[in-house]
Amino acid sequence: MPSFVVGKHELLTTPEDIIGPKTSNAVPLAPIFAEGMPFPLPGNTVHIEDVASIHIAALDPTIEGNQDFVLDAGGLEGIIWDDAKEIVKRRFPEAVEKGLLPLQGSSATRDSKVDGSKAERVFGLKYKDFEEQIVSIVAQYLEAVERTKQ
């Protein structure tokens, strides 16, 4: 099972598109903006910038070819989707208070053991954790909200 790729999506510029179903960002945002996901999903994520960095690093001729890499920032424990709400409360308290981030959903997490450590070792990368992933997309959403007010 691959990880959900999470993070700021440069091509989405409106609040509706950012929280809409067009990207895998809809999954971690579900507990924040929606009623949650209707079924448990594996708790495996990776930030889009980590995916891009590894794609570029893989071009290095010193990296041995014919290898498979699984990218996952949560380690064997994975993440809990509803932890996004606590992250948002802590990192964006004013937006929560204003009702911009309603925190009204709940998404069940299915346990899924995924080991992305090989990519970290081979490419010398430290994955962005779930908190950094959530902050990235929520900050993009709030920036888009501000632009619509202008």
PDB file of C-alpha atoms in Angstrom:
ATOM      1  CA  MET A   1       0.000   0.000   0.000  1.00  0.00           C
ATOM      2  CA  PRO A   2       1.582   3.283  -0.994  1.00  0.00           C
ATOM      3  CA  SER A   3       1.449   6.321   1.242  1.00  0.00           C
ATOM      4  CA  PHE A   4      -0.896   9.239   0.729  1.00  0.00           C
ATOM      5  CA  VAL A   5       1.097  12.138  -0.729  1.00  0.00           C
ATOM      6  CA  VAL A   6       0.360  15.245   1.341  1.00  0.00           C
ATOM      7  CA  GLY A   7       1.423  18.885   1.116  1.00  0.00           C
ATOM      8  CA  LYS A   8       0.939  22.236  -0.517  1.00  0.00           C
ATOM      9  CA  HIS A   9      -0.426  21.824  -4.037  1.00  0.00           C
ATOM     10  CA  GLU A  10       0.775  24.745  -6.140  1.00  0.00           C
ATOM     11  CA  LEU A  11      -1.899  24.309  -8.825  1.00  0.00           C
ATOM     12  CA  LEU A  12      -4.800  24.670  -6.402  1.00  0.00           C
ATOM     13  CA  THR A  13      -5.421  28.317  -5.552  1.00  0.00           C
ATOM     14  CA  THR A  14      -8.976  28.567  -4.195  1.00  0.00           C
ATOM     15  CA  PRO A  15     -10.075  27.424  -0.750  1.00  0.00           C
ATOM     16  CA  GLU A  16     -12.682  25.160  -2.357  1.00  0.00           C
ATOM     17  CA  ASP A  17     -10.124  23.411  -4.538  1.00  0.00           C
ATOM     18  CA  ILE A  18      -7.627  23.004  -1.689  1.00  0.00           C
ATOM     19  CA  ILE A  19     -10.099  21.209   0.581  1.00  0.00           C
ATOM     20  CA  GLY A  20     -11.945  19.484  -2.275  1.00  0.00           C
ATOM     21  CA  PRO A  21     -11.622  15.885  -3.418  1.00  0.00           C
ATOM     22  CA  LYS A  22      -9.195  16.577  -6.296  1.00  0.00           C
ATOM     23  CA  THR A  23      -6.038  15.615  -4.385  1.00  0.00           C
ATOM     24  CA  SER A  24      -4.926  13.176  -1.716  1.00  0.00           C
ATOM     25  CA  ASN A  25      -4.887  16.195   0.645  1.00  0.00           C
ATOM     26  CA  ALA A  26      -8.640  15.603   1.026  1.00  0.00           C
ATOM     27  CA  VAL A  27      -7.850  12.596   3.220  1.00  0.00           C
ATOM     28  CA  PRO A  28      -5.861  14.337   6.006  1.00  0.00           C
ATOM     29  CA  LEU A  29      -8.140  17.391   5.774  1.00  0.00           C
ATOM     30  CA  ALA A  30     -11.329  15.345   6.243  1.00  0.00           C
ATOM     31  CA  PRO A  31     -11.310  15.522  10.076  1.00  0.00           C
ATOM     32  CA  ILE A  32     -10.822  19.286   9.850  1.00  0.00           C
ATOM     33  CA  PHE A  33     -13.347  20.308   7.204  1.00  0.00           C
ATOM     34  CA  ALA A  34     -15.684  17.419   6.517  1.00  0.00           C
ATOM     35  CA  GLU A  35     -17.528  14.769   8.376  1.00  0.00           C
ATOM     36  CA  GLY A  36     -14.461  12.578   8.091  1.00  0.00           C
ATOM     37  CA  MET A  37     -13.867   9.632   5.818  1.00  0.00           C
ATOM     38  CA  PRO A  38     -16.677   7.062   5.645  1.00  0.00           C
ATOM     39  CA  PHE A  39     -14.293   4.130   6.148  1.00  0.00           C
ATOM     40  CA  PRO A  40     -10.900   3.538   7.812  1.00  0.00           C
ATOM     41  CA  LEU A  41      -7.858   4.411   5.716  1.00  0.00           C
ATOM     42  CA  PRO A  42      -4.250   3.309   6.232  1.00  0.00           C
ATOM     43  CA  GLY A  43      -2.262   5.795   8.302  1.00  0.00           C
ATOM     44  CA  ASN A  44       0.568   6.222   5.823  1.00  0.00           C
ATOM     45  CA  THR A  45       1.664   9.623   4.502  1.00  0.00           C
ATOM     46  CA  VAL A  46       4.611  11.339   2.894  1.00  0.00           C
ATOM     47  CA  HIS A  47       5.112  15.037   2.102  1.00  0.00           C
ATOM     48  CA  ILE A  48       5.140  15.984  -1.587  1.00  0.00           C
ATOM     49  CA  GLU A  49       8.491  17.772  -1.119  1.00  0.00           C
ATOM     50  CA  ASP A  50      10.032  14.530   0.149  1.00  0.00           C
ATOM     51  CA  VAL A  51       8.715  12.697  -2.909  1.00  0.00           C
ATOM     52  CA  ALA A  52      10.192  15.357  -5.199  1.00  0.00           C
ATOM     53  CA  SER A  53      13.544  15.385  -3.358  1.00  0.00           C
ATOM     54  CA  ILE A  54      13.891  11.618  -3.644  1.00  0.00           C
ATOM     55  CA  HIS A  55      13.009  11.645  -7.334  1.00  0.00           C
ATOM     56  CA  ILE A  56      15.800  14.155  -7.931  1.00  0.00           C
ATOM     57  CA  ALA A  57      18.259  12.352  -5.649  1.00  0.00           C
ATOM     58  CA  ALA A  58      17.567   9.085  -7.495  1.00  0.00           C
ATOM     59  CA  LEU A  59      19.230  10.619 -10.569  1.00  0.00           C
ATOM     60  CA  ASP A  60      22.574  10.586  -8.744  1.00  0.00           C
ATOM     61  CA  PRO A  61      24.758   8.047 -10.581  1.00  0.00           C
ATOM     62  CA  THR A  62      26.241   6.882  -7.264  1.00  0.00           C
ATOM     63  CA  ILE A  63      22.826   5.482  -6.233  1.00  0.00           C
ATOM     64  CA  GLU A  64      22.669   1.837  -7.241  1.00  0.00           C
ATOM     65  CA  GLY A  65      19.895   1.160  -9.750  1.00  0.00           C
ATOM     66  CA  ASN A  66      17.139  -1.455  -9.860  1.00  0.00           C
ATOM     67  CA  GLN A  67      15.926  -0.773  -6.329  1.00  0.00           C
ATOM     68  CA  ASP A  68      12.423  -0.249  -5.017  1.00  0.00           C
ATOM     69  CA  PHE A  69      11.663   2.404  -2.451  1.00  0.00           C
ATOM     70  CA  VAL A  70       8.559   2.898  -0.353  1.00  0.00           C
ATOM     71  CA  LEU A  71       8.175   6.442   0.914  1.00  0.00           C
ATOM     72  CA  ASP A  72       6.412   6.809   4.243  1.00  0.00           C
ATOM     73  CA  ALA A  73       6.996   9.335   6.998  1.00  0.00           C
ATOM     74  CA  GLY A  74       5.073   7.614   9.796  1.00  0.00           C
ATOM     75  CA  GLY A  75       7.393   4.705  10.400  1.00  0.00           C
ATOM     76  CA  LEU A  76       5.969   1.329  11.324  1.00  0.00           C
ATOM     77  CA  GLU A  77       3.491   2.982  13.705  1.00  0.00           C
ATOM     78  CA  GLY A  78       1.997   5.182  10.989  1.00  0.00           C
ATOM     79  CA  ILE A  79      -0.114   8.221  11.760  1.00  0.00           C
ATOM     80  CA  ILE A  80      -3.593   8.734  13.204  1.00  0.00           C
ATOM     81  CA  TRP A  81      -5.803  10.801  10.886  1.00  0.00           C
ATOM     82  CA  ASP A  82      -7.651  12.544  13.715  1.00  0.00           C
ATOM     83  CA  ASP A  83      -4.329  13.843  15.090  1.00  0.00           C
ATOM     84  CA  ALA A  84      -4.700  16.508  12.395  1.00  0.00           C
ATOM     85  CA  LYS A  85      -7.295  18.218  14.605  1.00  0.00           C
ATOM     86  CA  GLU A  86      -4.908  18.525  17.566  1.00  0.00           C
ATOM     87  CA  ILE A  87      -2.168  19.831  15.277  1.00  0.00           C
ATOM     88  CA  VAL A  88      -4.519  22.461  13.866  1.00  0.00           C
ATOM     89  CA  LYS A  89      -5.739  23.504  17.335  1.00  0.00           C
ATOM     90  CA  ARG A  90      -2.149  23.993  18.482  1.00  0.00           C
ATOM     91  CA  ARG A  91      -0.723  25.613  15.339  1.00  0.00           C
ATOM     92  CA  PHE A  92      -3.694  27.699  14.118  1.00  0.00           C
ATOM     93  CA  PRO A  93      -5.696  28.628  17.248  1.00  0.00           C
ATOM     94  CA  GLU A  94      -6.955  31.962  15.860  1.00  0.00           C
ATOM     95  CA  ALA A  95      -8.322  30.345  12.696  1.00  0.00           C
ATOM     96  CA  VAL A  96     -10.049  27.667  14.782  1.00  0.00           C
ATOM     97  CA  GLU A  97     -11.563  30.347  17.037  1.00  0.00           C
ATOM     98  CA  LYS A  98     -12.837  32.279  13.986  1.00  0.00           C
ATOM     99  CA  GLY A  99     -14.468  29.120  12.618  1.00  0.00           C
ATOM    100  CA  LEU A 100     -12.222  28.924   9.548  1.00  0.00           C
ATOM    101  CA  LEU A 101     -11.106  25.456  10.643  1.00  0.00           C
ATOM    102  CA  PRO A 102     -14.236  23.792  12.069  1.00  0.00           C
ATOM    103  CA  LEU A 103     -12.632  20.501  13.236  1.00  0.00           C
ATOM    104  CA  GLN A 104     -15.985  18.770  12.870  1.00  0.00           C
ATOM    105  CA  GLY A 105     -15.025  15.430  11.383  1.00  0.00           C
ATOM    106  CA  SER A 106     -13.500  12.176  12.504  1.00  0.00           C
ATOM    107  CA  SER A 107     -11.624   9.684  10.349  1.00  0.00           C
ATOM    108  CA  ALA A 108     -10.789   6.173  11.459  1.00  0.00           C
ATOM    109  CA  THR A 109      -7.269   4.930  10.839  1.00  0.00           C
ATOM    110  CA  ARG A 110      -6.561   1.412   9.647  1.00  0.00           C
ATOM    111  CA  ASP A 111      -3.326  -0.025  10.979  1.00  0.00           C
ATOM    112  CA  SER A 112      -0.846  -0.576   8.173  1.00  0.00           C
ATOM    113  CA  LYS A 113       2.816  -1.374   8.713  1.00  0.00           C
ATOM    114  CA  VAL A 114       4.905   0.455   6.095  1.00  0.00           C
ATOM    115  CA  ASP A 115       8.659   0.871   6.419  1.00  0.00           C
ATOM    116  CA  GLY A 116      10.044   3.839   4.492  1.00  0.00           C
ATOM    117  CA  SER A 117      13.388   3.851   6.294  1.00  0.00           C
ATOM    118  CA  LYS A 118      15.360   2.416   3.364  1.00  0.00           C
ATOM    119  CA  ALA A 119      14.750   5.588   1.334  1.00  0.00           C
ATOM    120  CA  GLU A 120      15.838   7.732   4.287  1.00  0.00           C
ATOM    121  CA  ARG A 121      19.071   5.740   4.592  1.00  0.00           C
ATOM    122  CA  VAL A 122      19.926   5.570   0.897  1.00  0.00           C
ATOM    123  CA  PHE A 123      19.109   9.200   0.105  1.00  0.00           C
ATOM    124  CA  GLY A 124      20.140  10.754   3.424  1.00  0.00           C
ATOM    125  CA  LEU A 125      16.685  12.259   3.932  1.00  0.00           C
ATOM    126  CA  LYS A 126      14.648  12.872   7.069  1.00  0.00           C
ATOM    127  CA  TYR A 127      10.962  12.822   6.177  1.00  0.00           C
ATOM    128  CA  LYS A 128       8.735  15.745   7.102  1.00  0.00           C
ATOM    129  CA  ASP A 129       6.472  14.447   9.848  1.00  0.00           C
ATOM    130  CA  PHE A 130       2.662  14.461   9.878  1.00  0.00           C
ATOM    131  CA  GLU A 131       2.578  17.783  11.704  1.00  0.00           C
ATOM    132  CA  GLU A 132       4.665  19.458   8.990  1.00  0.00           C
ATOM    133  CA  GLN A 133       2.417  17.905   6.350  1.00  0.00           C
ATOM    134  CA  ILE A 134      -0.769  19.217   7.982  1.00  0.00           C
ATOM    135  CA  VAL A 135       0.707  22.667   8.592  1.00  0.00           C
ATOM    136  CA  SER A 136       1.703  22.855   4.920  1.00  0.00           C
ATOM    137  CA  ILE A 137      -1.782  22.275   3.550  1.00  0.00           C
ATOM    138  CA  VAL A 138      -3.689  24.204   6.229  1.00  0.00           C
ATOM    139  CA  ALA A 139      -1.397  27.213   5.757  1.00  0.00           C
ATOM    140  CA  GLN A 140      -2.054  27.062   2.004  1.00  0.00           C
ATOM    141  CA  TYR A 141      -5.796  26.957   2.680  1.00  0.00           C
ATOM    142  CA  LEU A 142      -5.666  29.958   5.032  1.00  0.00           C
ATOM    143  CA  GLU A 143      -3.565  31.932   2.529  1.00  0.00           C
ATOM    144  CA  ALA A 144      -6.197  31.225  -0.141  1.00  0.00           C
ATOM    145  CA  VAL A 145      -8.966  32.359   2.222  1.00  0.00           C
ATOM    146  CA  GLU A 146      -7.099  35.640   2.803  1.00  0.00           C
ATOM    147  CA  ARG A 147      -6.676  36.192  -0.954  1.00  0.00           C
ATOM    148  CA  THR A 148     -10.418  35.825  -1.503  1.00  0.00           C
ATOM    149  CA  LYS A 149     -11.061  38.617   1.017  1.00  0.00           C
ATOM    150  CA  GLN A 150      -8.978  41.116  -0.954  1.00  0.00           C
TER     151      GLN A 150
END
